[in-house]
PDB file of N, CA and C in Angstrom:
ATOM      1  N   UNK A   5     -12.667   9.910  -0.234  1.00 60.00           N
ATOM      2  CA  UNK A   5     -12.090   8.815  -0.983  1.00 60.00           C
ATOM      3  C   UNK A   5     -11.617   7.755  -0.006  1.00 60.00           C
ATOM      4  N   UNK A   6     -11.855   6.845  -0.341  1.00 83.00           N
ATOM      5  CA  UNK A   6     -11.500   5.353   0.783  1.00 83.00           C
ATOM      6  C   UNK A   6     -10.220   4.763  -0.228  1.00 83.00           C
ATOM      7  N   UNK A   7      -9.351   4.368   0.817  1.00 86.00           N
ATOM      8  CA  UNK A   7      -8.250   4.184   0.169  1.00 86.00           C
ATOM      9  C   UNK A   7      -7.710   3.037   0.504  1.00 86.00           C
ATOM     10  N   UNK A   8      -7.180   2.073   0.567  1.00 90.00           N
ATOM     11  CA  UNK A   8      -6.039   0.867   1.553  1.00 90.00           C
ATOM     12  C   UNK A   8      -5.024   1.012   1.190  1.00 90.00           C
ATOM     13  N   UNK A   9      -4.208   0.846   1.878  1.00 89.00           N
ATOM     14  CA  UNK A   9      -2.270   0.476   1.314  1.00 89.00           C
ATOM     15  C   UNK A   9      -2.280  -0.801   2.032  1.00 89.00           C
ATOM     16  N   UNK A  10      -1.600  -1.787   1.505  1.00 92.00           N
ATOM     17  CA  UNK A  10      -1.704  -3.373   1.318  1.00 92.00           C
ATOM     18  C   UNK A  10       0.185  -3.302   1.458  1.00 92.00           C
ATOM     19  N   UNK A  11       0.723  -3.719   2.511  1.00 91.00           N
ATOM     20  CA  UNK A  11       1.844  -3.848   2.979  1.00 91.00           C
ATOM     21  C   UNK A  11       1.975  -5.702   2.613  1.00 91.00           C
ATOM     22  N   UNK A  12       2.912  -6.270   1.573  1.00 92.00           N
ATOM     23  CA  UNK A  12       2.693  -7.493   1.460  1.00 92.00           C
ATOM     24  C   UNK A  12       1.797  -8.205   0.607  1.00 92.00           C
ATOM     25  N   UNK A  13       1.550  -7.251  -0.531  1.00 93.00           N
ATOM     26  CA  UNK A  13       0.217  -7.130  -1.059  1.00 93.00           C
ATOM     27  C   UNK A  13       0.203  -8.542  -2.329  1.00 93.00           C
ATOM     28  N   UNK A  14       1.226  -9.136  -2.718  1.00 93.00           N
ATOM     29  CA  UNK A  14       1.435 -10.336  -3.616  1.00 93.00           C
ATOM     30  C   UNK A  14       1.847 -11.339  -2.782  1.00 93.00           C
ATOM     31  N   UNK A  15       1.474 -11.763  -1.673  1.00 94.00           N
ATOM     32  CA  UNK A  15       1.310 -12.885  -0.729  1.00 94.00           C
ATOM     33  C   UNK A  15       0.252 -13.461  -0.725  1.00 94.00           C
ATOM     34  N   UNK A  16       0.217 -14.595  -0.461  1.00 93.00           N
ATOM     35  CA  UNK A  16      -1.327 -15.363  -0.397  1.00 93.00           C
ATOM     36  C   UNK A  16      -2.652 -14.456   0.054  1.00 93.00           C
ATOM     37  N   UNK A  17      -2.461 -14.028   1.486  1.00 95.00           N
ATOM     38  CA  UNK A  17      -3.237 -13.129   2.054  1.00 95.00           C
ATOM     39  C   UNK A  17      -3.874 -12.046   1.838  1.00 95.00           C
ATOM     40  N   UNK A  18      -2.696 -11.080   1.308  1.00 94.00           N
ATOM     41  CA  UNK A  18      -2.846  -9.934   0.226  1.00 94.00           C
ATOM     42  C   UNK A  18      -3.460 -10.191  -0.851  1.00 94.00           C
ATOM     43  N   UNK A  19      -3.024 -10.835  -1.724  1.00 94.00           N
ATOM     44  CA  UNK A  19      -3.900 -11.288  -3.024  1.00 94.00           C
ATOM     45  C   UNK A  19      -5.310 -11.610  -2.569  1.00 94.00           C
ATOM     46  N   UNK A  20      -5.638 -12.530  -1.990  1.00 95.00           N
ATOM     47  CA  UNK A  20      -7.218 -12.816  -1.047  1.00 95.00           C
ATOM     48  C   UNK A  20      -7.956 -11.154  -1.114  1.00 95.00           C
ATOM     49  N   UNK A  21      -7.051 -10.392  -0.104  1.00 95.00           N
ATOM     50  CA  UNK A  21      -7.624  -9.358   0.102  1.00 95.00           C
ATOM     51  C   UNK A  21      -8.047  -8.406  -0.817  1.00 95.00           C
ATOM     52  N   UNK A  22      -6.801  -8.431  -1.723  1.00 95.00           N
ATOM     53  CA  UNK A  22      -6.929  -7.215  -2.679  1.00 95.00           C
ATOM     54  C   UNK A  22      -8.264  -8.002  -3.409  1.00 95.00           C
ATOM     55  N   UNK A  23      -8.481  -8.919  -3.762  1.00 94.00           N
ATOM     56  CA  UNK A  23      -9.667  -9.560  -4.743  1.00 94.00           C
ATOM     57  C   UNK A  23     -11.165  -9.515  -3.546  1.00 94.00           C
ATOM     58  N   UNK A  24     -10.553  -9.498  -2.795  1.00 94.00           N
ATOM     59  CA  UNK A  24     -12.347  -8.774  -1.864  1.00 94.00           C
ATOM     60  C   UNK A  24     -12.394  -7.449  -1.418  1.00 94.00           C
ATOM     61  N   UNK A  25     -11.585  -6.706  -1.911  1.00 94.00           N
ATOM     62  CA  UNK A  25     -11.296  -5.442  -1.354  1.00 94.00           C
ATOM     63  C   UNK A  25     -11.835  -4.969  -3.338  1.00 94.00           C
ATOM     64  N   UNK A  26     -11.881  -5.588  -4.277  1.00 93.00           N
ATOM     65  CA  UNK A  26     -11.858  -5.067  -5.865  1.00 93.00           C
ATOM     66  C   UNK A  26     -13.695  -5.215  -5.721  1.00 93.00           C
ATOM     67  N   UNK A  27     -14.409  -6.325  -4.915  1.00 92.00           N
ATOM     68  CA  UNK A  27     -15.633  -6.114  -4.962  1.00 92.00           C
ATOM     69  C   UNK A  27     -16.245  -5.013  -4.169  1.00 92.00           C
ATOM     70  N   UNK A  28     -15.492  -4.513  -3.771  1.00 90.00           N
ATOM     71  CA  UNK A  28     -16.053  -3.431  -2.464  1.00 90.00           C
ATOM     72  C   UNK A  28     -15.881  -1.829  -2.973  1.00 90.00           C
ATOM     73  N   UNK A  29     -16.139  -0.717  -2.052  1.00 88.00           N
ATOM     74  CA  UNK A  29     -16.483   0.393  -2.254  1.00 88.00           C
ATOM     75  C   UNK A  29     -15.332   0.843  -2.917  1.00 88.00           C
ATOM     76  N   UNK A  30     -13.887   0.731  -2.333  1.00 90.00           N
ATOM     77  CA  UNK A  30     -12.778   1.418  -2.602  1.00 90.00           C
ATOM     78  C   UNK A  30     -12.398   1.829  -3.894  1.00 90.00           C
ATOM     79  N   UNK A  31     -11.818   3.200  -3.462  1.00 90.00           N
ATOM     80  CA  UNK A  31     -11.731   4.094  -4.483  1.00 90.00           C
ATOM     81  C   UNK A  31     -10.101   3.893  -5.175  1.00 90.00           C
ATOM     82  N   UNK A  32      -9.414   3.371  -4.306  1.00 90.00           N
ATOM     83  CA  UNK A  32      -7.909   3.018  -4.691  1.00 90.00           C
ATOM     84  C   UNK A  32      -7.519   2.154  -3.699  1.00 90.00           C
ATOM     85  N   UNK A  33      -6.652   1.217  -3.992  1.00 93.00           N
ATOM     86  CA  UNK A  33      -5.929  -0.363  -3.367  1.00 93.00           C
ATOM     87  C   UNK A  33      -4.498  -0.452  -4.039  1.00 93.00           C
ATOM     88  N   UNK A  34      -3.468   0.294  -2.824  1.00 91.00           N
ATOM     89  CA  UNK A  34      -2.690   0.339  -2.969  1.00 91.00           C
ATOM     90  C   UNK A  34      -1.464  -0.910  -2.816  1.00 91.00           C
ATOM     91  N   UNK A  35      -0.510  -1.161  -3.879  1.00 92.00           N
ATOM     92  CA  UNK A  35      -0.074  -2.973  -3.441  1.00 92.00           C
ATOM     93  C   UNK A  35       1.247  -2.744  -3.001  1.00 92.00           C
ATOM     94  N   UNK A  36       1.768  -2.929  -1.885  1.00 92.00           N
ATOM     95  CA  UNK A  36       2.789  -2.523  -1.366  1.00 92.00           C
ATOM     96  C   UNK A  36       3.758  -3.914  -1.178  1.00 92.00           C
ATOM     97  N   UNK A  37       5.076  -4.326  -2.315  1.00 93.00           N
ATOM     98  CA  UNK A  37       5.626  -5.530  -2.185  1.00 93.00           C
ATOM     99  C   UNK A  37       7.417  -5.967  -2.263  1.00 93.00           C
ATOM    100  N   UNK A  38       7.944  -6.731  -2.499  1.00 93.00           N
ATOM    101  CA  UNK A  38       9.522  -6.627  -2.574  1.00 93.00           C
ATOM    102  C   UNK A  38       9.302  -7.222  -4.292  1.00 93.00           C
ATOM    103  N   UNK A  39       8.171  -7.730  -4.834  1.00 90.00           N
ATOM    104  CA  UNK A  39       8.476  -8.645  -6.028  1.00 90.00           C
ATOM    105  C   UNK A  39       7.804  -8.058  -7.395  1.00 90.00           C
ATOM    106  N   UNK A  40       8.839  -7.332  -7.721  1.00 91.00           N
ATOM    107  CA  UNK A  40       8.501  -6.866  -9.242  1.00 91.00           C
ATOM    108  C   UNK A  40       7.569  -7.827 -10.568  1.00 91.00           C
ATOM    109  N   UNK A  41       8.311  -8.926 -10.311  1.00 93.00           N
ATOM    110  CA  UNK A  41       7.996 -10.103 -10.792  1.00 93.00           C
ATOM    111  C   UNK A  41       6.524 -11.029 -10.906  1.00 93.00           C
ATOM    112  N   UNK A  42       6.064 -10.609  -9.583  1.00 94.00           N
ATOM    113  CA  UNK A  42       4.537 -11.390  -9.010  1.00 94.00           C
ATOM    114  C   UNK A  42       3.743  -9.880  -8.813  1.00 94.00           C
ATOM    115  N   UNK A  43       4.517  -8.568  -8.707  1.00 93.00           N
ATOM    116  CA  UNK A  43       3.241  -7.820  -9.202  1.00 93.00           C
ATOM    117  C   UNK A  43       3.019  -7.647 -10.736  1.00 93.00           C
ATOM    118  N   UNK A  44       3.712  -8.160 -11.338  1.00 93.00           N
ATOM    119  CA  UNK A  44       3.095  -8.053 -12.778  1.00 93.00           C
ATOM    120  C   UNK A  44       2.048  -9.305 -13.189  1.00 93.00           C
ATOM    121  N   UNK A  45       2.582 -10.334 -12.586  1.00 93.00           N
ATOM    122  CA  UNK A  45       1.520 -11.433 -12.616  1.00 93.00           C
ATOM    123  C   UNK A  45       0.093 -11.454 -12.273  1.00 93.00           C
ATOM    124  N   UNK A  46       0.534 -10.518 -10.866  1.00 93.00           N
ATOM    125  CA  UNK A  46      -0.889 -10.608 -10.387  1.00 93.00           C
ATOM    126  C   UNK A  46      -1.817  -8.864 -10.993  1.00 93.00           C
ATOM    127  N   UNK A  47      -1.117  -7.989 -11.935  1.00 91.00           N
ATOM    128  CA  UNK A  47      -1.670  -7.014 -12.450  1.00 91.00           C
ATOM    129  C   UNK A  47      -2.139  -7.509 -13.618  1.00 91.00           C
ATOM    130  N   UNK A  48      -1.443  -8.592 -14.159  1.00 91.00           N
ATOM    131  CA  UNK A  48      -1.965  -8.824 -15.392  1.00 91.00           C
ATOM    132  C   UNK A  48      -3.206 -10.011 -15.294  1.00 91.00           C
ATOM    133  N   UNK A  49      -3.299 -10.857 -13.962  1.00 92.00           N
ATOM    134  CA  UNK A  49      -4.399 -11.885 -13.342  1.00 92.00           C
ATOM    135  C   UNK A  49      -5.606 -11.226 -13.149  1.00 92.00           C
ATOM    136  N   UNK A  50      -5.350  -9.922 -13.190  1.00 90.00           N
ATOM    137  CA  UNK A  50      -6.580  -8.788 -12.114  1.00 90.00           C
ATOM    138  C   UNK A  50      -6.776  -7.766 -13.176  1.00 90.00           C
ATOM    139  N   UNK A  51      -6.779  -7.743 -14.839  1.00 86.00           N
ATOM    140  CA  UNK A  51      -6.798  -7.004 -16.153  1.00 86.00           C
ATOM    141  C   UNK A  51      -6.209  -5.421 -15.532  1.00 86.00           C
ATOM    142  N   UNK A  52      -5.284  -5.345 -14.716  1.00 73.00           N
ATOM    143  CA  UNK A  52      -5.123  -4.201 -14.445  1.00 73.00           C
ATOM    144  C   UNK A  52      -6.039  -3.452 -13.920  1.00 73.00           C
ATOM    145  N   UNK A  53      -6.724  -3.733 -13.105  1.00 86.00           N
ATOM    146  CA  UNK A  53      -7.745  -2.556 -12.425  1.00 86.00           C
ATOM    147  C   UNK A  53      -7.613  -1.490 -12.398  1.00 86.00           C
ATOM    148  N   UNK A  54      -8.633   0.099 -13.007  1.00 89.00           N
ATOM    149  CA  UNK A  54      -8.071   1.341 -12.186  1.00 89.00           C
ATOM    150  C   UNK A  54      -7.473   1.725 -11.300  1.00 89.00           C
ATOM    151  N   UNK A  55      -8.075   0.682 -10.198  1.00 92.00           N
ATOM    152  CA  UNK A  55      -8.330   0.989  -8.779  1.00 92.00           C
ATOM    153  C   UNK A  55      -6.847   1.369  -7.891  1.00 92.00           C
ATOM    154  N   UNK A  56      -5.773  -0.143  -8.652  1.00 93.00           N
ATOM    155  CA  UNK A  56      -5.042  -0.825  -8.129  1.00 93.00           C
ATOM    156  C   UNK A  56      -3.845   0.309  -8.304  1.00 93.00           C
ATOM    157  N   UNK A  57      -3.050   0.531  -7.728  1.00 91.00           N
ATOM    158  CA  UNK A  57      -1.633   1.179  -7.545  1.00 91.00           C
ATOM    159  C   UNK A  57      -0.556  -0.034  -7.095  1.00 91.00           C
ATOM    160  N   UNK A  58       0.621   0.393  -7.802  1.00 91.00           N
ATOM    161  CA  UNK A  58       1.604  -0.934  -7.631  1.00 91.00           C
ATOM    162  C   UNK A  58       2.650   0.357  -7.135  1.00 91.00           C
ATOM    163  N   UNK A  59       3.231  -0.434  -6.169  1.00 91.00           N
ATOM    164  CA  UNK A  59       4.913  -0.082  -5.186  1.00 91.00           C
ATOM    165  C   UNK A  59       5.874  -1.214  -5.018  1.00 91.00           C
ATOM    166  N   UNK A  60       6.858  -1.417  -5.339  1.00 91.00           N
ATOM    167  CA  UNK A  60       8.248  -1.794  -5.115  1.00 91.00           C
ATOM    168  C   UNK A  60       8.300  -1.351  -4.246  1.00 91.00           C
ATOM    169  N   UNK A  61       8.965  -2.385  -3.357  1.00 90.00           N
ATOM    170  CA  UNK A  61       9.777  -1.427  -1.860  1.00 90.00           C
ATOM    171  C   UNK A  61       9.417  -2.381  -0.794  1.00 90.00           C
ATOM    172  N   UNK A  62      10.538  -2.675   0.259  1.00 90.00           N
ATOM    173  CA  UNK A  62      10.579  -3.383   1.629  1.00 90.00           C
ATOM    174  C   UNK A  62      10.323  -2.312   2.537  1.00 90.00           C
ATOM    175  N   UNK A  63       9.228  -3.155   3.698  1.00 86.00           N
ATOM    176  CA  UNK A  63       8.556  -2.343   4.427  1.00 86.00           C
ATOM    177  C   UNK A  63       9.583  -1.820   5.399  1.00 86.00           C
ATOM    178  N   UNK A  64      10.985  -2.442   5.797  1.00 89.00           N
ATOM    179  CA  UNK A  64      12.351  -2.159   6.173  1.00 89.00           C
ATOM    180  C   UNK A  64      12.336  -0.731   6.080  1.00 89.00           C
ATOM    181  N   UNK A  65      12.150  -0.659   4.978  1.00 88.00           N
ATOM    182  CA  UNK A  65      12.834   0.893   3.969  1.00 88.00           C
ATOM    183  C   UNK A  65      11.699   1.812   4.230  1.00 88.00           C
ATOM    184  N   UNK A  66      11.440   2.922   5.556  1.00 87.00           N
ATOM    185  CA  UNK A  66      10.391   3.682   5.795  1.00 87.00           C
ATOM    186  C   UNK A  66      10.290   4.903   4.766  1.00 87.00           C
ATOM    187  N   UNK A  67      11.378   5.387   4.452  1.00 88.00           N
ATOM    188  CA  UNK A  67      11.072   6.071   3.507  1.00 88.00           C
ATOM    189  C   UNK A  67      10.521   5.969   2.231  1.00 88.00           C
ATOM    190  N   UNK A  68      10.397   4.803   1.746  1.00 85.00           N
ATOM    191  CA  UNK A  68       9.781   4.332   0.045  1.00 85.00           C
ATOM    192  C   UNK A  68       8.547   3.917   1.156  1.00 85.00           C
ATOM    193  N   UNK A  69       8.362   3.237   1.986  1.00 84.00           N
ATOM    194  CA  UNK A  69       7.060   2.485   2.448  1.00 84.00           C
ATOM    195  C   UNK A  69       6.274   4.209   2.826  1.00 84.00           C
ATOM    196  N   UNK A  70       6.760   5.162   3.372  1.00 85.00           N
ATOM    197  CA  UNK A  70       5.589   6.372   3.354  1.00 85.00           C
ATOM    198  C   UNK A  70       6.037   6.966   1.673  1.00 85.00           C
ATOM    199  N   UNK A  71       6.625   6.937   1.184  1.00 82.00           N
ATOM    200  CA  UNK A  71       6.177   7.576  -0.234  1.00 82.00           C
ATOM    201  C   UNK A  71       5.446   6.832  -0.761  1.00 82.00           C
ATOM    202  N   UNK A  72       5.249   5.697  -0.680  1.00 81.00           N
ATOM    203  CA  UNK A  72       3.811   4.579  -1.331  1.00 81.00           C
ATOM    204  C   UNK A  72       2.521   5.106  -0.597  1.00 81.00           C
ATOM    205  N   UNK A  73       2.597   5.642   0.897  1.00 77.00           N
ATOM    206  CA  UNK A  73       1.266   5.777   1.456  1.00 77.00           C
ATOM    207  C   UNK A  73       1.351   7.173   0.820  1.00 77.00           C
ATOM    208  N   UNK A  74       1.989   7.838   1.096  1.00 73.00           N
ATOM    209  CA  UNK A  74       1.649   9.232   0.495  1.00 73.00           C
ATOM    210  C   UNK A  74       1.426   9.257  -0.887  1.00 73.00           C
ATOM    211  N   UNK A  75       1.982   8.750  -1.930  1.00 69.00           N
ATOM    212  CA  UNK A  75       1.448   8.926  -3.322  1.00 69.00           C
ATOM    213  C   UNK A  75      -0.200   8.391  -3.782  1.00 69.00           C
ATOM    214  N   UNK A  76       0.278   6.794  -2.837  1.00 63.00           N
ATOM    215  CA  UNK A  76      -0.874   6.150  -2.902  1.00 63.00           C
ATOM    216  C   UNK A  76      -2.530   6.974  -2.472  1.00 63.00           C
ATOM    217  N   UNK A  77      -2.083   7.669  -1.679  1.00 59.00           N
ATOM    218  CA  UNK A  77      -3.416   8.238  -0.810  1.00 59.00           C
ATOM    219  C   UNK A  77      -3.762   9.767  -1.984  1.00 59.00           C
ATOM    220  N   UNK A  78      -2.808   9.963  -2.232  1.00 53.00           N
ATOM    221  CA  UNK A  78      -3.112  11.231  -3.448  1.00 53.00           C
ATOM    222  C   UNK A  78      -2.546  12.262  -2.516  1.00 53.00           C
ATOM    223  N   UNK A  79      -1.791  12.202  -1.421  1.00 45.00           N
ATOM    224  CA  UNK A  79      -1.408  13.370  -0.649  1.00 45.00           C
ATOM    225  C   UNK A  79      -0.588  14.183  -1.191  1.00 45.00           C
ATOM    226  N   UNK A  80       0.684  14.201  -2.514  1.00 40.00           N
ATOM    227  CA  UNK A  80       1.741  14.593  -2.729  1.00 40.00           C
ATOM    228  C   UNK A  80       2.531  13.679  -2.982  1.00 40.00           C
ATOM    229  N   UNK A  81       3.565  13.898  -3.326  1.00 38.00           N
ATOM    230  CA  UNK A  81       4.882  13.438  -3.813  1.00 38.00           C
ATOM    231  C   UNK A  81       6.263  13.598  -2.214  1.00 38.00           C
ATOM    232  N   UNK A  82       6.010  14.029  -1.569  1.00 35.00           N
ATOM    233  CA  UNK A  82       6.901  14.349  -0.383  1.00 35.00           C
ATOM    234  C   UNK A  82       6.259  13.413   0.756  1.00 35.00           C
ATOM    235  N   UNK A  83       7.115  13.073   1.562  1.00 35.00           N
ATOM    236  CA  UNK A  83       6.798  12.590   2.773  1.00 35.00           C
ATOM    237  C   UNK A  83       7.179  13.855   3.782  1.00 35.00           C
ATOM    238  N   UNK A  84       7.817  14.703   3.441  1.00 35.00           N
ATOM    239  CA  UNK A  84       7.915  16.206   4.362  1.00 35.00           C
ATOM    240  C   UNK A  84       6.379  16.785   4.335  1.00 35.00           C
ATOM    241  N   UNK A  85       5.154  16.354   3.948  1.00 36.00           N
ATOM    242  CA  UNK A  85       3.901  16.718   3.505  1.00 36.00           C
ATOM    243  C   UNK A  85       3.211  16.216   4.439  1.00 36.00           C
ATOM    244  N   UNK A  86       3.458  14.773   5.431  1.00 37.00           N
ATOM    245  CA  UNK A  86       2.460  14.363   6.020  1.00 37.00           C
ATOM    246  C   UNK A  86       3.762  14.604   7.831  1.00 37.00           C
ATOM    247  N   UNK A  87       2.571  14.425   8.710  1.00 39.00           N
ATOM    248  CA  UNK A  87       3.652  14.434   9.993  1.00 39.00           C
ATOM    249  C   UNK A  87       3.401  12.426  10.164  1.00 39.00           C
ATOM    250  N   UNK A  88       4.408  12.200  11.018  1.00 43.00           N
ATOM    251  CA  UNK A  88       4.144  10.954  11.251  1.00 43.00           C
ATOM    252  C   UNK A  88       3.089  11.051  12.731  1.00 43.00           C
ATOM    253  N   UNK A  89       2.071   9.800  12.100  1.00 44.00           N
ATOM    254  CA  UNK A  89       0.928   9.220  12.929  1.00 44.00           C
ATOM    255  C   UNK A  89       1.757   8.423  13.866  1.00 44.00           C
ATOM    256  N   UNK A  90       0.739   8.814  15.257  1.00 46.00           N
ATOM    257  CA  UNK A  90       1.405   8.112  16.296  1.00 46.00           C
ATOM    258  C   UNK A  90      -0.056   6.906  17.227  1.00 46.00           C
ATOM    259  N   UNK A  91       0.718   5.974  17.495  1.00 45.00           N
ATOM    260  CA  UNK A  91      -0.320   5.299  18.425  1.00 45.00           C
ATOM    261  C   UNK A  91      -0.098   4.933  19.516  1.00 45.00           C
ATOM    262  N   UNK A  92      -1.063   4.591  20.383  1.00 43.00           N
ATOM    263  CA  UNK A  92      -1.141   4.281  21.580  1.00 43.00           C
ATOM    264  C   UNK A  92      -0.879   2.696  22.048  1.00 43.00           C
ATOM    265  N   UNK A  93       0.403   2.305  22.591  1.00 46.00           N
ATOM    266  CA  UNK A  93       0.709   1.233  23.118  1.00 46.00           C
ATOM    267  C   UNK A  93       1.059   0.890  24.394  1.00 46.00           C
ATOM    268  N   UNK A  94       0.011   0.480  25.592  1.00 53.00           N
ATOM    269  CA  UNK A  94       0.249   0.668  26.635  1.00 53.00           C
ATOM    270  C   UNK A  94       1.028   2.006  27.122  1.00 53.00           C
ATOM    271  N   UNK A  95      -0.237   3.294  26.973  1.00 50.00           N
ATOM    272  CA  UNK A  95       0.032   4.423  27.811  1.00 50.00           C
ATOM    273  C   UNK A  95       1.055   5.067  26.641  1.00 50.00           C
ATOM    274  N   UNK A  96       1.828   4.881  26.022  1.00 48.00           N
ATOM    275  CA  UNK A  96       3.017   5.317  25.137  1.00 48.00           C
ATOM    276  C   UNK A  96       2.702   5.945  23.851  1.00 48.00           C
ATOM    277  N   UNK A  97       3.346   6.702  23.618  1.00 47.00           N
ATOM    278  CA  UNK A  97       3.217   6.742  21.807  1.00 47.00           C
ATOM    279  C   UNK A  97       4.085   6.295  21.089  1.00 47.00           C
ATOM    280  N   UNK A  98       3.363   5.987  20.511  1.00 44.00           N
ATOM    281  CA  UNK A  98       5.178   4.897  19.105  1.00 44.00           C
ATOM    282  C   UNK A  98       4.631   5.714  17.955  1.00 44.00           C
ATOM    283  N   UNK A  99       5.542   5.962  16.445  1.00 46.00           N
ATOM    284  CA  UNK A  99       5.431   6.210  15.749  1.00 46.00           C
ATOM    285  C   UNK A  99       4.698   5.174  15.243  1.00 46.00           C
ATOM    286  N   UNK A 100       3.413   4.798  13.967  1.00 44.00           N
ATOM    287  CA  UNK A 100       3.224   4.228  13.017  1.00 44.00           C
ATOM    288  C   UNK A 100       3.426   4.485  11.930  1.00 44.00           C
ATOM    289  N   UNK A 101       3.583   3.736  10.899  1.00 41.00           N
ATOM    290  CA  UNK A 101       3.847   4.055   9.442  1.00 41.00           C
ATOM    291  C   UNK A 101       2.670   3.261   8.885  1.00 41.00           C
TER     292      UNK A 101
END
């Protein structure tokens, strides 16, 4: 299953994306935003797609921002379910979310 989580996802950019990301393979397009308000606009602009998953939540807030990737992805309901992904930044590992 091909999936995206869209951090910012009712911003100019996001919106762009999510509408070229709705012609493409993906199996779920997850909308990750602070505005209750403009994701209903833009769910009801876009007839509600299957595809589309809606999240409340500032990317600030790591714990709601991995329960959006984790629900979103179909992993579970827990973020105790996934370990945190790490990347490579000059030689280092940093956590990613």
């Amino acid at each position: 299953m091909k999936s995206v989580l869209i951090t910012g996802g009712t911003g100019s950019f996001g919106k762009a994306f999510v509408r070229r990301l709705l012609g493409g393979n993906e199996e779920r397009i997850c909308i990750y935003s602070r505005s209750e308000h403009i994701q209903a606009e833009m769910r009801s602009s876009l007839r509600d797609d299957g595809r589309l998953r809606w999240f409340i939540g500032d990317i600030r807030d790591r714990d709601r921002l991995r329960r959006a990737e984790i629900t979103g992805y179909g992993r579970g309901d827990s973020s105790e379910s996934m370990p945190p992904r790490k990347a490579s930044r000059g030689g280092n590992q940093v956590p990613v979310l």
